[in-house]
Amino acid sequence: MNDLNIAATSNTPGIKACRATGRVSLSGDSYPENSFEFFQPLIHWLENYLTQEKQPLTMELSLAYLNTSSVRVMMDLLDMLEEAFGKGIDVSLIWFYEAGNERVAELAEEFKEDCTFPYLVTPGPA
Amino acid sequence: MAAGDDSLLVRAASMLQQESAGVAELRSVLEALLGRCHDQQRLLDRVTRLSDGYQRAERERGHDHLKHYLRELRRVEKIVRISDRYQVMLQEMNGRLVSMANTDALTGLANRRFACEELESRINLVQRNNGSLCVALADIDRFKQVNDSFGHAAGDKAIKLIADTLQAGLRDYDLCARWGGEEFLILLSFSRLDDAGQLLERLRLAIESMVFGVAETTLPLSISIGVSEYRSGEASFEVLKRADEALYLAKNAGRNTVCSL
């Protein structure tokens, strides 16, 4: 199982996923032309990690803008984490937002609605 | 009903009509008929139970479909809700960017880019409505001395103070923009040259009477203003050129004055 390291572009976030540390990070804006295609490697990686490794996983998000299809993918990712958490896997999420940009914080909270796993929204590293 | 059942019924009917028929024989036929009847009843009960089971299963399946549908609906609603909020966020960001692109950072006045667009737009309006528009250029007198003697921070403070004073003295529909370093462009709509001259004279006086404190002392500040009225059919650069020439006259006339052309 390889690590993921996808560089950010002007319309897609950078994605890093490390098997050894169980750390997944997404940062930047997300409005790809095809969100489902773009996020497929990450979804695949998470499926493998959560079903094979069953090790703790921390997802760190520094996302400012998401288009509609990215919102949909994000909800799928959260569902995956929720399902893994329900099976006893130690998953957690930290959503960083730029201090002063409360809109992003409010949106991160809105995503949190149905999540029961540890989920923190905090002003954080740029 | 099976053929056997028919023959039992025929035999029973025939025996009931024959007085000679024996009771024991009649009883055995009736018992066989009763047994058949019980079999039918059991079969009917079984079919009813199965049918109820199928109906229950279908109902539950319907409930499951409904639950699934409601769950999906809720999910779609959430996606739309979140997405709408992202669009609002984007619009706000765009609004801030547009505002930044049109605003001078130091003074908060319109910048030169916006002022140029506004001048063209107001000229178009004057052409359509046969209205009037005066264009003025104001320049801070001996500004270089402020910068050289007290530093650029003091110079910036002077520019900001003058910008605030000019802005405060204008009408809602006038525009004051930062045109260059210490130069301001003022657009006075619905004004003929005389009216504009009076208004600009009040601005000049307001600035002359300001108290500008810097480095524990006070500095006198003043501005020179050149103003011109737009003439129908001319291009924006022509009226600007006349305003600039009028400003030159004001400077040559000893500064701290308003000249018109």
Coordinates of C-alpha atoms in Angstrom, one line a residue:
Chain A
M1 CA 0.0 0.0 0.0
N2 CA 1.7 3.2 -1.2
D3 CA 1.6 6.6 0.4
L4 CA -0.2 9.4 -1.5
N5 CA 1.3 12.7 -2.3
I6 CA -0.7 14.8 -4.7
A7 CA 0.5 18.3 -5.2
A8 CA -2.1 21.1 -4.9
T9 CA -3.1 23.1 -8.0
S10 CA -5.1 26.3 -8.3
N11 CA -8.4 24.3 -8.3
T12 CA -7.5 21.1 -6.5
P13 CA -6.2 20.5 -2.9
G14 CA -2.9 18.9 -2.1
I15 CA -3.4 15.4 -0.7
K16 CA -1.0 13.5 1.5
A17 CA -1.7 10.1 3.0
C18 CA 0.9 8.2 5.0
R19 CA 0.4 4.6 5.9
A20 CA 3.1 4.6 8.6
T21 CA 1.6 7.5 10.6
G22 CA -2.0 7.1 9.6
R23 CA -2.1 10.7 8.8
V24 CA -4.2 12.1 5.9
S25 CA -4.1 15.8 5.0
L26 CA -5.9 17.8 2.5
S27 CA -5.2 21.5 1.9
G28 CA -6.3 24.2 -0.5
D29 CA -9.4 24.9 -2.5
S30 CA -11.4 22.2 -4.2
Y31 CA -13.2 22.7 -7.5
P32 CA -11.9 20.0 -9.8
E33 CA -13.6 19.4 -13.2
N34 CA -14.4 15.9 -12.0
S35 CA -14.3 15.6 -8.3
F36 CA -15.2 11.9 -8.2
E37 CA -12.3 11.1 -10.5
F38 CA -9.9 13.4 -8.6
F39 CA -10.7 12.0 -5.2
Q40 CA -10.7 8.4 -6.3
P41 CA -7.1 7.6 -5.3
L42 CA -7.8 9.0 -1.8
I43 CA -11.1 7.0 -1.5
H44 CA -9.3 3.9 -2.6
W45 CA -6.4 4.5 -0.2
L46 CA -8.8 5.0 2.7
E47 CA -10.8 1.9 1.9
N48 CA -7.6 -0.1 1.9
Y49 CA -6.2 1.5 5.0
L50 CA -9.4 1.2 7.0
T51 CA -10.1 -2.4 6.0
Q52 CA -6.6 -3.8 6.0
E53 CA -4.6 -1.8 8.4
K54 CA -7.3 -1.1 11.0
Q55 CA -4.8 1.3 12.6
P56 CA -5.6 4.8 14.0
L57 CA -6.3 7.4 11.4
T58 CA -6.1 11.2 11.7
M59 CA -7.5 13.4 8.9
E60 CA -6.4 17.0 8.8
L61 CA -8.3 19.4 6.6
S62 CA -7.3 22.9 5.6
L63 CA -9.9 23.5 3.0
A64 CA -11.3 26.9 2.2
Y65 CA -13.6 26.5 -0.8
L66 CA -15.4 23.3 -2.0
N67 CA -17.6 23.1 -5.0
T68 CA -20.8 21.1 -4.9
S69 CA -19.3 17.8 -6.1
S70 CA -16.4 18.2 -3.6
V71 CA -19.0 18.7 -0.9
R72 CA -20.6 15.4 -1.9
V73 CA -17.2 13.6 -1.9
M74 CA -16.3 15.1 1.5
M75 CA -19.6 13.6 2.9
D76 CA -18.6 10.2 1.5
L77 CA -15.2 10.5 3.2
L78 CA -16.8 11.4 6.5
D79 CA -19.2 8.4 6.1
M80 CA -16.2 6.2 5.6
L81 CA -14.6 7.5 8.8
E82 CA -17.9 7.2 10.7
E83 CA -18.3 3.6 9.6
A84 CA -14.7 2.7 10.6
F85 CA -15.3 4.4 14.0
G86 CA -18.4 2.3 14.4
K87 CA -16.2 -0.8 13.9
G88 CA -13.9 0.3 16.7
I89 CA -11.1 1.9 14.6
D90 CA -9.6 4.9 16.2
V91 CA -10.3 7.7 13.7
S92 CA -10.3 11.5 14.3
L93 CA -10.5 14.7 12.2
I94 CA -9.2 18.2 12.6
W95 CA -10.6 20.9 10.4
F96 CA -8.2 23.9 10.4
Y97 CA -9.5 27.3 9.3
E98 CA -7.8 30.6 8.8
A99 CA -8.2 32.7 11.9
G100 CA -10.9 35.3 11.3
N101 CA -12.5 33.3 8.5
E102 CA -15.5 32.2 10.5
R103 CA -17.4 31.2 7.4
V104 CA -15.1 28.2 6.9
A105 CA -15.5 27.3 10.6
E106 CA -19.3 27.4 10.3
L107 CA -19.1 25.1 7.2
A108 CA -16.8 22.7 8.9
E109 CA -19.3 22.5 11.8
E110 CA -22.1 21.9 9.3
F111 CA -20.3 18.9 8.0
K112 CA -19.8 17.6 11.5
E113 CA -23.6 17.2 12.1
D114 CA -23.8 13.4 11.7
C115 CA -20.3 12.5 12.9
T116 CA -19.8 10.8 16.2
F117 CA -16.0 10.3 16.0
P118 CA -13.7 12.9 17.4
Y119 CA -14.0 16.0 15.2
L120 CA -12.3 19.3 16.0
V121 CA -12.7 22.6 14.2
T122 CA -9.9 25.0 15.1
P123 CA -8.0 28.0 13.8
G124 CA -4.8 26.5 12.7
P125 CA -1.6 26.4 10.7
A126 CA -1.6 28.4 7.5
Chain B
M1 CA -63.0 -29.5 -5.5
A2 CA -61.4 -32.9 -6.3
A3 CA -63.4 -35.6 -8.1
G4 CA -63.5 -37.7 -4.8
D5 CA -65.2 -34.9 -3.1
D6 CA -67.9 -34.7 -5.8
S7 CA -68.6 -38.5 -5.4
L8 CA -68.8 -38.2 -1.6
L9 CA -71.4 -35.4 -2.0
V10 CA -73.4 -37.4 -4.6
R11 CA -73.4 -40.4 -2.3
A12 CA -74.5 -38.4 0.8
A13 CA -77.3 -36.7 -1.2
S14 CA -78.5 -40.0 -2.5
M15 CA -78.5 -41.7 0.9
L16 CA -80.4 -38.8 2.5
Q17 CA -83.2 -39.4 -0.1
Q18 CA -83.3 -43.1 0.5
E19 CA -85.1 -44.0 3.7
S20 CA -83.5 -47.5 3.5
A21 CA -80.0 -46.1 3.8
G22 CA -78.3 -47.3 7.0
V23 CA -77.2 -44.8 9.7
A24 CA -73.8 -46.3 10.0
E25 CA -73.2 -46.0 6.2
L26 CA -74.5 -42.4 6.2
R27 CA -72.3 -41.5 9.2
S28 CA -69.1 -42.8 7.5
V29 CA -69.9 -40.7 4.4
L30 CA -70.5 -37.6 6.5
E31 CA -67.4 -38.1 8.5
A32 CA -65.3 -38.4 5.3
L33 CA -66.9 -35.2 4.1
L34 CA -66.2 -33.5 7.5
G35 CA -62.6 -34.7 7.3
R36 CA -62.3 -33.2 3.8
C37 CA -63.7 -30.0 5.0
H38 CA -61.1 -29.8 7.8
D39 CA -58.3 -30.4 5.3
Q40 CA -59.7 -27.5 3.2
Q41 CA -59.8 -25.3 6.2
R42 CA -56.2 -26.1 7.1
L43 CA -55.1 -25.4 3.6
L44 CA -57.0 -22.1 3.6
D45 CA -55.4 -21.1 6.9
R46 CA -51.9 -21.9 5.6
V47 CA -52.5 -19.9 2.4
T48 CA -53.8 -17.0 4.5
R49 CA -50.7 -17.1 6.8
L50 CA -48.4 -17.2 3.8
S51 CA -50.2 -14.3 2.1
D52 CA -50.1 -12.3 5.3
G53 CA -46.4 -13.0 5.6
Y54 CA -45.8 -11.8 2.0
Q55 CA -47.8 -8.7 2.6
R56 CA -45.9 -7.9 5.8
A57 CA -42.6 -8.5 4.0
E58 CA -43.7 -6.1 1.2
R59 CA -44.7 -3.5 3.8
E60 CA -41.4 -3.7 5.5
R61 CA -39.6 -3.6 2.2
G62 CA -41.6 -0.4 1.4
H63 CA -40.6 1.0 4.8
D64 CA -37.0 0.2 4.0
H65 CA -37.2 1.9 0.6
L66 CA -38.9 4.9 2.3
K67 CA -36.2 5.1 5.0
H68 CA -33.5 4.8 2.3
Y69 CA -35.2 7.5 0.2
L70 CA -35.6 9.8 3.2
R71 CA -31.9 9.3 4.1
E72 CA -30.8 10.1 0.6
L73 CA -33.1 13.1 0.5
R74 CA -31.6 14.4 3.7
R75 CA -28.1 13.9 2.3
V76 CA -28.9 15.8 -0.9
E77 CA -30.5 18.6 1.2
K78 CA -27.3 18.8 3.2
I79 CA -25.1 18.9 0.2
V80 CA -27.2 21.7 -1.3
R81 CA -27.3 23.6 2.0
I82 CA -23.5 23.4 2.4
S83 CA -22.9 24.2 -1.2
D84 CA -25.1 27.2 -1.1
R85 CA -23.1 28.5 1.9
Y86 CA -19.9 28.0 0.0
Q87 CA -21.4 30.1 -2.9
V88 CA -22.3 32.9 -0.5
M89 CA -18.7 32.8 0.9
L90 CA -17.3 33.0 -2.6
Q91 CA -19.5 36.0 -3.5
E92 CA -18.4 37.8 -0.3
M93 CA -14.8 37.1 -1.2
N94 CA -15.4 38.4 -4.8
G95 CA -17.0 41.5 -3.3
R96 CA -14.0 42.1 -1.1
L97 CA -11.7 41.6 -4.0
V98 CA -13.6 44.0 -6.2
S99 CA -13.6 46.6 -3.4
M100 CA -9.9 46.1 -2.9
A101 CA -9.3 46.5 -6.6
N102 CA -11.1 49.8 -6.6
T103 CA -9.8 51.3 -3.4
D104 CA -6.7 53.1 -2.4
A105 CA -5.2 51.3 0.5
L106 CA -3.8 54.3 2.4
T107 CA -6.8 56.7 2.1
G108 CA -9.7 54.4 1.6
L109 CA -10.7 56.6 -1.3
A110 CA -11.4 55.3 -4.8
N111 CA -8.1 54.6 -6.7
R112 CA -7.1 55.9 -10.1
R113 CA -8.3 52.8 -11.9
F114 CA -11.8 53.2 -10.5
A115 CA -11.7 57.0 -11.0
C116 CA -11.0 56.5 -14.7
E117 CA -13.9 54.2 -15.1
E118 CA -16.1 56.5 -13.2
L119 CA -15.0 59.5 -15.3
E120 CA -15.9 57.7 -18.5
S121 CA -19.2 56.6 -17.1
R122 CA -20.2 60.1 -15.9
I123 CA -19.2 61.6 -19.2
N124 CA -21.6 59.1 -20.9
L125 CA -24.3 60.1 -18.5
V126 CA -23.7 63.8 -19.2
Q127 CA -23.8 63.1 -23.0
R128 CA -27.1 61.2 -22.7
N129 CA -28.9 63.7 -20.4
N130 CA -27.3 66.9 -21.5
G131 CA -26.1 67.3 -17.9
S132 CA -23.1 68.9 -16.4
L133 CA -19.9 67.6 -14.9
C134 CA -16.8 69.3 -13.4
V135 CA -13.4 67.7 -13.1
A136 CA -10.9 68.9 -10.6
L137 CA -7.3 68.0 -9.7
A138 CA -6.1 68.8 -6.2
D139 CA -2.4 68.7 -5.2
I140 CA -1.0 69.0 -1.7
D141 CA 1.3 72.1 -1.6
R142 CA 5.0 71.5 -0.7
F143 CA 4.3 68.0 0.2
K144 CA 7.9 67.0 -0.5
Q145 CA 9.0 69.1 2.4
V146 CA 6.7 67.2 4.8
N147 CA 8.2 63.9 3.6
D148 CA 11.8 65.2 3.7
S149 CA 11.5 66.9 7.1
F150 CA 9.3 64.4 9.0
G151 CA 9.5 61.2 7.1
H152 CA 7.2 59.2 4.9
A153 CA 5.0 58.1 7.9
A154 CA 4.2 61.8 8.5
G155 CA 3.6 62.3 4.7
D156 CA 1.2 59.4 4.7
K157 CA -0.6 60.8 7.7
A158 CA -1.0 64.2 5.9
I159 CA -2.4 62.5 2.8
K160 CA -4.9 60.5 4.9
L161 CA -6.0 63.6 6.8
I162 CA -6.5 65.6 3.6
A163 CA -8.3 62.7 2.0
D164 CA -10.7 62.5 4.9
T165 CA -11.3 66.3 4.8
L166 CA -11.9 66.3 1.1
Q167 CA -14.3 63.4 1.3
A168 CA -16.2 64.9 4.2
G169 CA -16.8 68.2 2.3
L170 CA -18.3 66.5 -0.8
R171 CA -21.9 65.7 -1.7
D172 CA -23.0 62.1 -1.9
Y173 CA -22.9 62.0 -5.6
D174 CA -19.4 63.5 -6.0
L175 CA -16.3 61.3 -6.1
C176 CA -12.9 61.9 -4.6
A177 CA -10.2 59.6 -5.7
R178 CA -6.5 59.3 -5.1
W179 CA -5.0 60.1 -8.5
G180 CA -1.3 59.8 -7.7
G181 CA 1.1 60.3 -4.8
E182 CA -0.3 63.6 -3.3
E183 CA -2.8 64.3 -6.0
F184 CA -6.6 63.8 -5.9
L185 CA -9.2 63.7 -8.6
I186 CA -12.6 65.2 -7.8
L187 CA -15.6 64.6 -10.0
L188 CA -18.5 67.0 -9.3
S189 CA -21.6 65.8 -11.1
F190 CA -24.6 68.1 -11.8
S191 CA -22.3 71.1 -11.3
R192 CA -21.5 74.0 -13.5
L193 CA -18.1 75.6 -13.2
D194 CA -19.3 78.4 -10.8
D195 CA -20.9 76.0 -8.3
A196 CA -17.9 73.7 -8.5
G197 CA -15.5 76.6 -7.9
Q198 CA -17.5 77.6 -4.7
L199 CA -17.5 74.0 -3.4
L200 CA -13.8 73.5 -4.1
E201 CA -13.0 76.9 -2.4
R202 CA -14.7 75.6 0.7
L203 CA -12.6 72.4 0.6
R204 CA -9.4 74.5 0.2
L205 CA -10.4 76.6 3.2
A206 CA -11.2 73.5 5.2
I207 CA -7.7 72.1 4.6
E208 CA -6.0 75.4 5.2
S209 CA -7.7 75.6 8.6
M210 CA -6.8 72.0 9.6
V211 CA -4.4 71.4 12.4
F212 CA -1.8 68.8 11.4
G213 CA 0.3 67.7 14.4
V214 CA 3.6 66.0 13.7
A215 CA 6.7 65.5 15.9
E216 CA 5.3 67.7 18.7
T217 CA 4.7 70.6 16.3
T218 CA 1.9 71.6 14.0
L219 CA 2.4 72.0 10.2
P220 CA 0.3 74.2 7.9
L221 CA -1.1 72.2 5.1
S222 CA -2.8 73.5 1.9
I223 CA -3.9 72.3 -1.5
S224 CA -3.9 73.9 -4.9
I225 CA -6.9 73.0 -7.2
G226 CA -7.5 73.2 -10.9
V227 CA -11.0 72.6 -12.2
S228 CA -12.6 72.5 -15.6
E229 CA -16.1 71.7 -16.9
Y230 CA -16.7 68.9 -19.3
R231 CA -17.6 70.2 -22.8
S232 CA -20.0 68.1 -24.8
G233 CA -18.4 65.7 -27.3
E234 CA -14.9 65.9 -26.0
A235 CA -12.9 62.9 -24.7
S236 CA -12.1 62.4 -21.0
F237 CA -8.4 63.2 -21.5
E238 CA -9.3 66.7 -22.8
V239 CA -11.1 67.8 -19.7
L240 CA -8.4 66.2 -17.6
K241 CA -5.8 68.1 -19.5
R242 CA -7.6 71.4 -18.8
A243 CA -8.0 70.6 -15.1
D244 CA -4.2 69.8 -15.0
E245 CA -3.4 73.1 -16.7
A246 CA -5.7 74.9 -14.2
L247 CA -3.8 73.2 -11.4
Y248 CA -0.6 74.5 -12.9
L249 CA -2.0 78.0 -12.9
A250 CA -3.0 77.6 -9.3
K251 CA 0.5 76.5 -8.4
N252 CA 2.0 79.4 -10.3
A253 CA -0.3 81.8 -8.7
G254 CA 1.3 81.1 -5.3
R255 CA -0.4 77.8 -4.4
N256 CA -3.3 77.4 -1.9
T257 CA -5.8 78.6 -4.4
V258 CA -8.5 77.3 -6.9
C259 CA -8.1 78.1 -10.6
S260 CA -10.5 77.1 -13.4
L261 CA -10.2 76.8 -17.1

